[in-house]
Coordinates of C-alpha atoms and ligand atoms in Angstrom, one line a residue:
X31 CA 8.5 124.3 -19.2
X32 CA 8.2 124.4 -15.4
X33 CA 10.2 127.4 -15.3
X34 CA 8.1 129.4 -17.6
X35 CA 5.6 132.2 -16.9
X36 CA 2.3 131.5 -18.0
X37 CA 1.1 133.8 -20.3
X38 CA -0.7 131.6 -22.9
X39 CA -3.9 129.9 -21.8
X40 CA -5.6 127.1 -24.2
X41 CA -9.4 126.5 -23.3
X42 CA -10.1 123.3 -25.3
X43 CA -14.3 122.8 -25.7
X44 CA -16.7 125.6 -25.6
X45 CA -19.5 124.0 -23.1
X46 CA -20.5 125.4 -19.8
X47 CA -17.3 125.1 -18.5
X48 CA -15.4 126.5 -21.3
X49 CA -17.1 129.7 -21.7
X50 CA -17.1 130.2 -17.7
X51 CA -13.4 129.7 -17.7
X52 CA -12.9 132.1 -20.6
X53 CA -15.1 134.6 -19.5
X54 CA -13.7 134.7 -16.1
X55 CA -10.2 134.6 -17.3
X56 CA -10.2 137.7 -20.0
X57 CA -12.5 140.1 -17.8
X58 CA -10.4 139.1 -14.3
X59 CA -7.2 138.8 -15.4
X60 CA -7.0 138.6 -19.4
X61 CA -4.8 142.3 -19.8
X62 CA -1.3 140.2 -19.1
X63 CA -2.5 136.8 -20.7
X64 CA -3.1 135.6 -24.2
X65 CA -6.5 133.6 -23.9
X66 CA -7.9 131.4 -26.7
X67 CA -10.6 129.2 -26.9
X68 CA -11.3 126.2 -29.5
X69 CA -14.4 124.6 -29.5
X70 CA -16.0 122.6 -32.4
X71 CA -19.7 123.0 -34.3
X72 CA -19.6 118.9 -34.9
X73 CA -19.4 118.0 -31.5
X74 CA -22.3 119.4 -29.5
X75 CA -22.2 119.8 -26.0
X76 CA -23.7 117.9 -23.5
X77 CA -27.3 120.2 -23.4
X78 CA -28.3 120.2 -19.9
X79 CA -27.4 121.7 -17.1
X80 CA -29.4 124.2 -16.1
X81 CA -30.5 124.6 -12.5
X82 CA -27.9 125.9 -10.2
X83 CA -27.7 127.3 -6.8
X84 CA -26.9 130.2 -4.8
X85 CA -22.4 130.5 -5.7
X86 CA -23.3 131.4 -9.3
X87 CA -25.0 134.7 -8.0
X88 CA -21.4 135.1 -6.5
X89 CA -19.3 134.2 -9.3
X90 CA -21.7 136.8 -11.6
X91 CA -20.9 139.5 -9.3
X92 CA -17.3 139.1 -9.6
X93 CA -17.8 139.0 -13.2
X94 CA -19.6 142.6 -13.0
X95 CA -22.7 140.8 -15.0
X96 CA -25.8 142.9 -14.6
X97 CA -28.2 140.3 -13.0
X98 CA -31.7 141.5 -14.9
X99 CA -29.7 141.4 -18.5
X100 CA -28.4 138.2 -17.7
X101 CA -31.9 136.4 -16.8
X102 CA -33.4 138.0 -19.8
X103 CA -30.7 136.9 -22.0
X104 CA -31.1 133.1 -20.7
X105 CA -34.7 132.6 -20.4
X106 CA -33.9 132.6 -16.4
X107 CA -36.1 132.3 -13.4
X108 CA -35.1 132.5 -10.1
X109 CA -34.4 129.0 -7.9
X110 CA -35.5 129.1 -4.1
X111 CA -34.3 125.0 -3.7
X112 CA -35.7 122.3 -4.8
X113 CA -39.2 119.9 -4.1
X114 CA -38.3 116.6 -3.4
X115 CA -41.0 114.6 -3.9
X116 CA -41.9 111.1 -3.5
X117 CA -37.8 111.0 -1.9
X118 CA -38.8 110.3 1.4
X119 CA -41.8 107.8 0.9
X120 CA -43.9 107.5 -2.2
X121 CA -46.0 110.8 -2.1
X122 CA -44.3 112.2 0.6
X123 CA -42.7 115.6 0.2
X124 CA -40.0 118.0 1.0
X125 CA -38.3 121.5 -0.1
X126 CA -34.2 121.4 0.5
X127 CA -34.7 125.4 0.3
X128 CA -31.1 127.7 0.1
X129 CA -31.6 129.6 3.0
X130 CA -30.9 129.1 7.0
X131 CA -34.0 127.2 9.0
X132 CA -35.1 129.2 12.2
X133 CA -32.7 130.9 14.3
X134 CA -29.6 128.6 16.3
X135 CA -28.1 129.9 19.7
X136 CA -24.6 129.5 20.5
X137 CA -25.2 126.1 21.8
X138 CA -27.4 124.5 19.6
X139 CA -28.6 124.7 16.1
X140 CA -32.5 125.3 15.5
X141 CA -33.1 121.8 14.7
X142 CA -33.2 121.3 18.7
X143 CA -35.6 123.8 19.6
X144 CA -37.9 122.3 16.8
X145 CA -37.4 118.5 18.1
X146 CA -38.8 119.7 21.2
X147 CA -41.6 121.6 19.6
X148 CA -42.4 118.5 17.4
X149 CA -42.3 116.2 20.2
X150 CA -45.1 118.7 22.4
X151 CA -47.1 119.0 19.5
X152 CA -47.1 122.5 18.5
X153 CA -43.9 123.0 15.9
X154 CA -45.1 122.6 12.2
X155 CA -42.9 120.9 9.6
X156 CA -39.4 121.9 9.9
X157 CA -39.4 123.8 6.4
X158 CA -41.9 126.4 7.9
X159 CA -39.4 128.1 9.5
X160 CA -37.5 128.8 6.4
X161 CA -38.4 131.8 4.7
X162 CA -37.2 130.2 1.3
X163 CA -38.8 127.8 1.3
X164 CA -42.2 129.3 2.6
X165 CA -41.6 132.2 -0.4
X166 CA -41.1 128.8 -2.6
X167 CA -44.3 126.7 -1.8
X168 CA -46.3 130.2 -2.2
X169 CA -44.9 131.0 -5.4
X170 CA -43.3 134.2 -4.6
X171 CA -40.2 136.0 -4.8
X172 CA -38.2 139.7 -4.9
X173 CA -34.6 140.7 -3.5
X174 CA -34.5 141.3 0.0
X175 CA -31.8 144.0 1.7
X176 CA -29.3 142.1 3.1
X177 CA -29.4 139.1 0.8
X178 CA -32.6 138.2 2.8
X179 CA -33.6 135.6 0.7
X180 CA -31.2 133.2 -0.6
X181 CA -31.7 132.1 -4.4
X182 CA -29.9 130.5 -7.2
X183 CA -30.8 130.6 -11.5
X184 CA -32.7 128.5 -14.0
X185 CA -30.9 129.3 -17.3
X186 CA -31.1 127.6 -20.8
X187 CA -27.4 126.8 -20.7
X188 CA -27.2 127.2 -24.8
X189 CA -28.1 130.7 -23.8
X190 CA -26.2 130.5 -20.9
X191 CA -22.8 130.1 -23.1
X192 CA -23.4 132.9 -26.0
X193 CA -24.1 135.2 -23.0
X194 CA -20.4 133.9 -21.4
X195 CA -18.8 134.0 -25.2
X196 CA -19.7 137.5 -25.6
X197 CA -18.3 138.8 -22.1
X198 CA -14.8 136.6 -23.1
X199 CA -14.5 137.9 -26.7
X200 CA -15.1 142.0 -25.3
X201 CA -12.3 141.1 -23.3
X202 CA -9.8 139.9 -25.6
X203 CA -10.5 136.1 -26.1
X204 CA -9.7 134.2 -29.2
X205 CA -12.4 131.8 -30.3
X206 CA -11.2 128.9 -33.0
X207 CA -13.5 127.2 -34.3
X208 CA -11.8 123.3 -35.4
X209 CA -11.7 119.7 -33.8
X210 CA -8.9 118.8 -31.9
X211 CA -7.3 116.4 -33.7
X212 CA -4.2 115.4 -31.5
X213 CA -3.0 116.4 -28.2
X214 CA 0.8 116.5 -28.5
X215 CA 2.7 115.9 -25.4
X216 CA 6.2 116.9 -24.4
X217 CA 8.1 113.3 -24.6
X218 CA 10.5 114.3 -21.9
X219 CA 8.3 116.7 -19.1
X220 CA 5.0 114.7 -19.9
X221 CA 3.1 118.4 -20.4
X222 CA 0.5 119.5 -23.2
X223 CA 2.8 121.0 -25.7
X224 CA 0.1 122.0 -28.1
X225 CA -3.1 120.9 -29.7
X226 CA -3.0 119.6 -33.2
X227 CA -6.9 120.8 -35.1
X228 CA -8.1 118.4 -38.0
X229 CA -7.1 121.9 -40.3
X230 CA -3.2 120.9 -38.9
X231 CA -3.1 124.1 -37.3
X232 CA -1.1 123.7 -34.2
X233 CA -1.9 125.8 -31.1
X234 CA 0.5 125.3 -28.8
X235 CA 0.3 127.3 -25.2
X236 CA 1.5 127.0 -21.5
X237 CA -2.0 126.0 -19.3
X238 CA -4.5 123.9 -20.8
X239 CA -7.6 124.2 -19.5
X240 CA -9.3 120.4 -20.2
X241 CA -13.4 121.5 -21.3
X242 CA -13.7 118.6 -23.3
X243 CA -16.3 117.4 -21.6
X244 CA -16.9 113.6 -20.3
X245 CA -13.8 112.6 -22.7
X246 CA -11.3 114.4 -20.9
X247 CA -9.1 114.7 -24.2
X248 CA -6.5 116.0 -22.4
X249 CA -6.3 114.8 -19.3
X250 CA -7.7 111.3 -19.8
X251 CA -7.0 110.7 -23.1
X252 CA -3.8 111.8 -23.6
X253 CA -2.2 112.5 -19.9
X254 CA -4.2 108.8 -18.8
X255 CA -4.7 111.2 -15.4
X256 CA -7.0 108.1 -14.2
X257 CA -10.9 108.2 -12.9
X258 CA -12.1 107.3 -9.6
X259 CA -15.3 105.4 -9.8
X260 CA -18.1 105.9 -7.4
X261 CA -20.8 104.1 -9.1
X262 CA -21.1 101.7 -6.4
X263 CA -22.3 104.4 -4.0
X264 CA -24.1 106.1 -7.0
X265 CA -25.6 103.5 -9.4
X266 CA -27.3 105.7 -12.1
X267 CA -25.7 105.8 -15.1
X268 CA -27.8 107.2 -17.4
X269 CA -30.4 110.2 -18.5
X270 CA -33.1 111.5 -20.6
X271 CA -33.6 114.6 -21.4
X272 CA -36.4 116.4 -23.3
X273 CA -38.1 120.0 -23.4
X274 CA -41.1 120.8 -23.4
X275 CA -43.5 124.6 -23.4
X276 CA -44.4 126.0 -20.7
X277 CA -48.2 125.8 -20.0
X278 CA -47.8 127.8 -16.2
X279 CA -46.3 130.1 -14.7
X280 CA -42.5 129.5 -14.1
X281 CA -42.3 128.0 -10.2
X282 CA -39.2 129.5 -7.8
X283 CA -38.1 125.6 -7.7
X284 CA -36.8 123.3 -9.1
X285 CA -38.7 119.6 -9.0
X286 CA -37.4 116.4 -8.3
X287 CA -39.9 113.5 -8.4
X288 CA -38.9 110.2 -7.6
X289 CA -39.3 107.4 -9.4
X290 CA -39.7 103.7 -9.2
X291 CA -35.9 103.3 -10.6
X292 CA -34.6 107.0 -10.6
X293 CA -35.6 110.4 -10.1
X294 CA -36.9 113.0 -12.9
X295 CA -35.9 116.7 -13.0
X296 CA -38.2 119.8 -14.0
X297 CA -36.4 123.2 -14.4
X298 CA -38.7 126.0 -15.5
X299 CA -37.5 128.6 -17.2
X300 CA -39.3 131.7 -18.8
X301 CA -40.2 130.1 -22.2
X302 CA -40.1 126.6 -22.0
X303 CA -39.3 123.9 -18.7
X304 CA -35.9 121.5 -19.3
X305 CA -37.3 118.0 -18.2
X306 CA -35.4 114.8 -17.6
X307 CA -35.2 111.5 -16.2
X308 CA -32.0 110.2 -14.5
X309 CA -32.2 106.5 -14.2
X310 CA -29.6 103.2 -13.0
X311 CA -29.8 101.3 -16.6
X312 CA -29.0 97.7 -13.9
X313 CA -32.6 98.7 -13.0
X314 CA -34.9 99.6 -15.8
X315 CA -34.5 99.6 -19.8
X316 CA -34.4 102.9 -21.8
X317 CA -37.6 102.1 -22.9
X318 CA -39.2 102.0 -19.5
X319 CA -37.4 104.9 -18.5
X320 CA -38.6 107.2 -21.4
X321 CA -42.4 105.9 -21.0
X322 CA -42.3 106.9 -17.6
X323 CA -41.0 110.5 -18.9
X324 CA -43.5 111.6 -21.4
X325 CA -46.1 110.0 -19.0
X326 CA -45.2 112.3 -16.5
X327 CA -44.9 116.0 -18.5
X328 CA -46.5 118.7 -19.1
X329 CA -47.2 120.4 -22.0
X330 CA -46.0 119.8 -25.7
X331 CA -42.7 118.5 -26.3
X332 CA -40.3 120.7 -28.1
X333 CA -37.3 118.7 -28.5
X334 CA -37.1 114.8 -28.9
X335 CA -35.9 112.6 -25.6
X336 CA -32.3 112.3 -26.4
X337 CA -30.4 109.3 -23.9
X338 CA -27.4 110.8 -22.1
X339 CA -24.7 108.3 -20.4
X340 CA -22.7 109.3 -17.6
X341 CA -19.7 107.5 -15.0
X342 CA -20.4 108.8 -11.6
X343 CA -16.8 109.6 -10.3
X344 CA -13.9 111.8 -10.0
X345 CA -10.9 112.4 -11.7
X346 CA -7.4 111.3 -10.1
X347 CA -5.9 114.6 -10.0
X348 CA -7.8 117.8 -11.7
X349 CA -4.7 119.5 -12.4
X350 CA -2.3 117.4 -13.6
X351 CA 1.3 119.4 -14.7
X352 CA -0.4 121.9 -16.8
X353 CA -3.6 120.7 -17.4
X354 CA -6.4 121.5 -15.2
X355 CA -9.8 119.7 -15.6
X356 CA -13.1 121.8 -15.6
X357 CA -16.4 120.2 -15.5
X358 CA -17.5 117.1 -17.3
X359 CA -13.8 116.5 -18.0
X360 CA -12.9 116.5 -14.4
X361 CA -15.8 113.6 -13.1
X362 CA -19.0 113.9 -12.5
X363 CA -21.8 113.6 -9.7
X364 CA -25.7 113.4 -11.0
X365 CA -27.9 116.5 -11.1
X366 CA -29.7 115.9 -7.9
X367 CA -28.1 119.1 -5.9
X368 CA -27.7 121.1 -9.2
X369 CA -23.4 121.0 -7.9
X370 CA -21.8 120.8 -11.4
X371 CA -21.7 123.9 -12.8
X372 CA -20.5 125.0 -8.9
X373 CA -17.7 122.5 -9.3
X374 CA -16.8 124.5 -12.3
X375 CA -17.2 127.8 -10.8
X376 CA -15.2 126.5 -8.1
X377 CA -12.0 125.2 -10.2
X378 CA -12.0 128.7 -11.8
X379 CA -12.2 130.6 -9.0
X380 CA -9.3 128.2 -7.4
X381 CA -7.3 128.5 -10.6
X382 CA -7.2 132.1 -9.8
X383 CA -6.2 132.1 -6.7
X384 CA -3.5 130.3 -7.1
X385 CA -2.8 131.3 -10.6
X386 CA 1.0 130.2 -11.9
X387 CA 2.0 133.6 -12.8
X388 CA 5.8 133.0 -12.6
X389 CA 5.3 129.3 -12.9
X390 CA 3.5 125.9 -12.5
X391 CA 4.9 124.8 -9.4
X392 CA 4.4 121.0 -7.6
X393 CA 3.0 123.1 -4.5
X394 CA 0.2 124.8 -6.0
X395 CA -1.2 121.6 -8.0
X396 CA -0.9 119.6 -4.7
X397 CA -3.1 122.4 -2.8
X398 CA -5.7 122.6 -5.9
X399 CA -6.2 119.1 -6.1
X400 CA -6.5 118.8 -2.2
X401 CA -9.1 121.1 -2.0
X402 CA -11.2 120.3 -5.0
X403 CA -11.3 116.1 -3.8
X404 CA -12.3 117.6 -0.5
X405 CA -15.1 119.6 -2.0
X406 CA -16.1 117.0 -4.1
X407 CA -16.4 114.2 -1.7
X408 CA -19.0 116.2 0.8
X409 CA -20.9 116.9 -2.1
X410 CA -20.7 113.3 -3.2
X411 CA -21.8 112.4 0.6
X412 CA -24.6 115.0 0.6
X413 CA -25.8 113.5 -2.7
X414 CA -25.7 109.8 -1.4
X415 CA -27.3 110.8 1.9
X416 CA -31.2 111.2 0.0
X417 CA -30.6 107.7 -1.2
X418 CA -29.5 106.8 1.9
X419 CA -31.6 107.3 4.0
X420 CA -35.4 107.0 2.9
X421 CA -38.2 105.1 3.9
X422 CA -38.7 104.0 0.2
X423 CA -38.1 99.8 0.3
X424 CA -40.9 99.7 -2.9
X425 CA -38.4 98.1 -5.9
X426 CA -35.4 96.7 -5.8
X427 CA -34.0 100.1 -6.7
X428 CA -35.0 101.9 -3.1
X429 CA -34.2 98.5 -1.5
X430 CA -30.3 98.7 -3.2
X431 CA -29.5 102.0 -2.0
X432 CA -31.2 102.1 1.4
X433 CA -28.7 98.9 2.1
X434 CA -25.9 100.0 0.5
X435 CA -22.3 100.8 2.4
X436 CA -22.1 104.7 2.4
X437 CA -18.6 106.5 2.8
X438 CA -17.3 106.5 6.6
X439 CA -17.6 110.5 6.3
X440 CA -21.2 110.0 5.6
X441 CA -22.0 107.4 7.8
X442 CA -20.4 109.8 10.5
X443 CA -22.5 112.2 9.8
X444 CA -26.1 110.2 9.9
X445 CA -24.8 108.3 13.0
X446 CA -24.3 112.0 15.0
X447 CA -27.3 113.5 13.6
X448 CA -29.4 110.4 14.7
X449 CA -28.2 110.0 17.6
X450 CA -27.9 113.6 19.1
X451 CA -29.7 116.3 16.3
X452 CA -26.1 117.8 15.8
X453 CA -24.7 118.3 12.5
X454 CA -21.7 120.4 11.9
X455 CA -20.1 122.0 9.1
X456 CA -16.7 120.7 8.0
X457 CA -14.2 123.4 7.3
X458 CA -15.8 125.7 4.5
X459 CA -17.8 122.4 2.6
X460 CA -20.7 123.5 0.4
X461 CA -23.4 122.6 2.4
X462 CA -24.2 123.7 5.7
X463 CA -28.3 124.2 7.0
X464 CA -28.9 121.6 3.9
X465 CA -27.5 118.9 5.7
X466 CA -30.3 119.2 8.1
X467 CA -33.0 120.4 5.6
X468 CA -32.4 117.2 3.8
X469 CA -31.6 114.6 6.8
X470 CA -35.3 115.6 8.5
X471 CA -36.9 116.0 5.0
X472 CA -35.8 112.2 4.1
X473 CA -37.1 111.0 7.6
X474 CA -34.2 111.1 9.9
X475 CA -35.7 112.5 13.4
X476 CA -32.6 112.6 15.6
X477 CA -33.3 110.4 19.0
X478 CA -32.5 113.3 21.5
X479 CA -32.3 117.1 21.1
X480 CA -29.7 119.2 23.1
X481 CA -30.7 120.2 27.1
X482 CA -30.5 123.9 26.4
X483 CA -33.8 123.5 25.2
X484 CA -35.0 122.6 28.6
X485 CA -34.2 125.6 29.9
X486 CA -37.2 127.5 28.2
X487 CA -40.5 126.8 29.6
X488 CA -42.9 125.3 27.2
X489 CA -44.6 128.8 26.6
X490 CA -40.9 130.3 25.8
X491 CA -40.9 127.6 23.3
X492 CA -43.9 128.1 21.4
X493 CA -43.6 131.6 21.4
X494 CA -40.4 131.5 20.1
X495 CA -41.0 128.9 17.0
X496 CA -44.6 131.1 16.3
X497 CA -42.9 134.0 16.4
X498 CA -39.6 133.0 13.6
X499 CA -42.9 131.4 11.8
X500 CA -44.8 134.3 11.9
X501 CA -42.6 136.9 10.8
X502 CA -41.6 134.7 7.7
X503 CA -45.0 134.4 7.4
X504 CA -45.7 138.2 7.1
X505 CA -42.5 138.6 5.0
X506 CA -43.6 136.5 2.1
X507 CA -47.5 137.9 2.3
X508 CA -45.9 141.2 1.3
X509 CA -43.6 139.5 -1.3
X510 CA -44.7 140.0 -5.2
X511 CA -45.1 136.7 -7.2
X512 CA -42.3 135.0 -9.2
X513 CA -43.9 135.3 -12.2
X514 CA -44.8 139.2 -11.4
X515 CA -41.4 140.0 -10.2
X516 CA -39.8 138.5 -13.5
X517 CA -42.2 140.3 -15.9
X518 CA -40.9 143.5 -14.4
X519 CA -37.7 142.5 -13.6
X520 CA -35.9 140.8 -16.4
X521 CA -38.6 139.2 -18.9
X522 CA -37.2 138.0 -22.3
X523 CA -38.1 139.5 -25.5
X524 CA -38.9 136.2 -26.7
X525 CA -40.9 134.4 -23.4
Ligands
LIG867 P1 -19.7 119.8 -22.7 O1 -21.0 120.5 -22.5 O2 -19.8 118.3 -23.1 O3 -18.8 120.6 -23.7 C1 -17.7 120.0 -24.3 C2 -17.1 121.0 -25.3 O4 -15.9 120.4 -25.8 C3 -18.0 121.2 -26.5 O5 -17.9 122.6 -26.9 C4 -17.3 120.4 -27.6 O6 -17.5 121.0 -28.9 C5 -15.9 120.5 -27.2 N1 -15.0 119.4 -27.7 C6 -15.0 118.1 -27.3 N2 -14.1 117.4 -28.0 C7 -13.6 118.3 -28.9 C8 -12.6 118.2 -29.9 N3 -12.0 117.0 -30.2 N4 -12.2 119.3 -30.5 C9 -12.8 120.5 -30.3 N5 -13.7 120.7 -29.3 C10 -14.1 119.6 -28.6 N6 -25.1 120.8 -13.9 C11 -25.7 121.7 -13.1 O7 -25.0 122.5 -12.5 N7 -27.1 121.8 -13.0 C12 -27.9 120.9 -13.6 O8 -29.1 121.0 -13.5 C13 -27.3 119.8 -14.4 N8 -28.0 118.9 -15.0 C14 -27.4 117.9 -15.6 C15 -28.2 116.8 -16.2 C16 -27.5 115.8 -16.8 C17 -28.3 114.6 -17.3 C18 -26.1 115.8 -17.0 C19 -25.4 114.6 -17.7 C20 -25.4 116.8 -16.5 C21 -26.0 117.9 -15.8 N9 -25.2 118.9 -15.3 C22 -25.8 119.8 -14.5 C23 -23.8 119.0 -15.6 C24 -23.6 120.1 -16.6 O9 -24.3 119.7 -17.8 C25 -22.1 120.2 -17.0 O10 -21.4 120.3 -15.8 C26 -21.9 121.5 -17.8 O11 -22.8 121.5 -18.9 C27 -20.5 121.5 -18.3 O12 -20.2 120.7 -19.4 P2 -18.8 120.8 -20.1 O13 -18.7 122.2 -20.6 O14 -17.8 120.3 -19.2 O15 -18.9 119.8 -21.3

């Protein structure tokens, strides 16, 4: 088996993940491959996951989608970051917005020239210096030349995945519809041989491609890969989800509102806003957690509150022989940066790049599972860092995770920032401006700012900071608003 070419490829689960793997497969490099997909109508997928950020507009482009058919076939708005509020104190808020704050010299990132500012008395808050986030809080939005401003989808993912299926079956994919009954491994190389479906058809292939979701049939279930848990540094464990119709227009953000025990998501799309509650079950009962829900919604619900569990963690390895983990099946991390379906784009993209085309060699898997941990854990740190640090000490919730032990890499990174306003990106991690957007948004003013600022005089200073501010400011006056800009852009039929 290791000495094979791969030229079959088994996508097991039709989700999120599977149709992004299949669609990206047959269109980029589906003419020399066999590609087949199996995927079953009794077990539904997991139903969320539907705010990303600014990679997908990437991965699309590779995929030659056409951006206004996509939205339109989704229900999509466009994401500009996303409001965290009550995060930082109760009713204190912030926007973690996708694009760059102010302008850095070669010395020292903007934050600096801002501390100064703030400490003299004439900077305003940090995120008005962001042209995101400015377009966000006014509600507005077009493309700019140059990928001016940075943005990122809400999709209904149902949607989301017919729009994928039909892209991987004009390029040659073969769907199955059956439940996977058995995983049959190779007794003496330990690799998926095939895939035994409840009709006893066996489908039998070279690269499995684990979309199973949080089961991991493959790599879990049969391969016993083995699961990192990170619950201690991430305690929620569980989710509600429920839909409900849109009464406004859709906003350019996503909301995250902070709860006494957990956090609750609002993703508008064009004809209805995905609503949810994330919550640590050690902390609050489902009960609790679904009154506070439908107490804090608008409009009428259109779907029933349905409880989701989850296991904060990561995989072992994600490719494991020749079965590679994509999405649920690989770990997870909670909603709270929208970095899932990313992760999956990621894997994809990674599987590509190193694709086994004359065979699945020891070198390859070593490299992909390096570099997905890697990404992984900064995004697990970014994630820990707004429970981190807060000023919120309220219930015992806030009180657990503004004590808790963080990761060293974390801890690093607060410790520098706090102490000296410098943050700095680590080789090409995810996040990069956010780390600062998020570390001043939850409270954390760094104790000193960098003496290059010192050598502009105080005017220099405030007519640099109201100049960045007021050329956003005249940008976004001329900008059209979100809800104009999708009505001529990409509206749905049915919105
Ligand atoms: P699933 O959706 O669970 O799909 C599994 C597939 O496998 C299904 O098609 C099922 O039929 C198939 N299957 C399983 N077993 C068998 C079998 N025996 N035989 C045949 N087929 C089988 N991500 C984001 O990026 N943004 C978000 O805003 C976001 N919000 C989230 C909110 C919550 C509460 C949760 C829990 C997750 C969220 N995510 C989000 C993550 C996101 O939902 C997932 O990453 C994404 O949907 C991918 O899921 P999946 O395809 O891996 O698994």
């Amino acid at each position: 088996m290791t000495t094979n070419k791969v030229k079959k490829i088994i996508i097991a689960g039709g989700g999120t993940s599977g149709w992004m793997a299949a669609a990206a497969i047959t269109k980029l490099l589906g003419k020399n491959l066999e590609v087949i997909l199996i995927e079953s109508d009794d077990i539904p997928t997991i139903g969320v996951g539907e705010a990303t950020i600014p990679t997908l507009v990437y991965f699309h482009q590779l995929l030659g989608i056409n951006e206004a058919e996509f939205l339109k076939a989704t229900q999509g708005t466009f994401k500009l970051g996303i409001n965290f509020e009550s995060w930082r104190d109760l009713k204190e808020n912030y926007l973690h917005a996708f694009g760059t704050t102010g302008k850095d010299c070669w010395a020292a990132g903007f934050q600096h020239f801002w501390l100064k500012g703030k400490q003299k008395g004439y900077a305003n808050d940090f995120g008005d210096y962001c042209l995101e986030q400015v377009s966000a809080t006014n509600e507005k939005f077009a493309h700019l030349p140059n990928n001016g401003l940075n943005y990122a989808y809400h999709i209904d993912a149902g949607l989301y995945a017919k729009f994928l299926r039909n892209i991987a079956e004009k390029h040659g994919l073969t769907r199955i519809e059956g439940k996977i009954n058995n995983v049959n491994i190779n007794p003496e190389t330990g690799y998926v041989a095939s895939l035994t479906l409840d009709n006893k058809q066996i489908i039998d292939g070279d690269l499995f491609l684990d979309c199973t979701g949080q089961r991991g049939l493959l790599i879990e279930q049969a391969m016993h890969t083995g699961f990192e848990d990170w619950s201690h540094w991430l305690p929620n464990d569980s989710a509600i989800a429920v839909q409900t119709k849109a009464i406004s227009a859709p906003l350019p953000y996503t909301r995250s509102i902070a709860h006494p025990f957990g956090w609750q998501w609002r993703i508008p799309l064009q004809n209805r806003v995905g609503n949810g509650i994330v919550f640590s079950s050690k902390h609050v009962s489902d009960e609790e957690a679904k009154k506070t829900l439908l107490n804090n919604l608008e409009g009428e619900l259109i779907t029933e509150p349905r409880v989701i569990r989850f296991k904060t963690g990561t995989r072992r390895l994600h490719w494991n022989k020749n079965c590679i983990a994509v999405g649920l099946s690989s770990g997870f991390l909670e909603p709270l940066e929208s970095t899932s379906i990313h992760l999956i784009q990621q894997a994809i993209v990674r599987l590509m790049r190193m694709f086994p085309h004359t065979r699945i060699q020891q070198e390859d898997i070593d490299e992909f599972n390096r570099q997905t941990r890697f990404d992984t854990e900064r995004i697990r740190d970014f994630i820990i860092l707004h429970y981190k640090v807060t000023k919120r000490a309220d219930t015992p919730y806030w009180q657990h995770n503004r004590n808790m032990s963080v990761p060293d890499t974390l801890a690093k990174k607060i410790d520098l920032f706090k102490n000296t306003g410098r943050v700095f990106r680590e080789n090409n991690e995810l996040f990069d401006d956010s780390w600062m957007q998020v570390m001043i948004g939850q409270g954390l003013i760094p104790k000193s700012y960098h003496p290059i600022v010192d050598n502009m005089s105080d005017d220099e200073l405030k007519r640099f900071l109201d100049h960045i501010k007021g050329n956003i400011d005249g940008t976004v006056k001329q900008l059209p608003s979100h809800h104009d800009f999708i009505n001529q852009y990409c509206k749905s039929n049915s919105a």
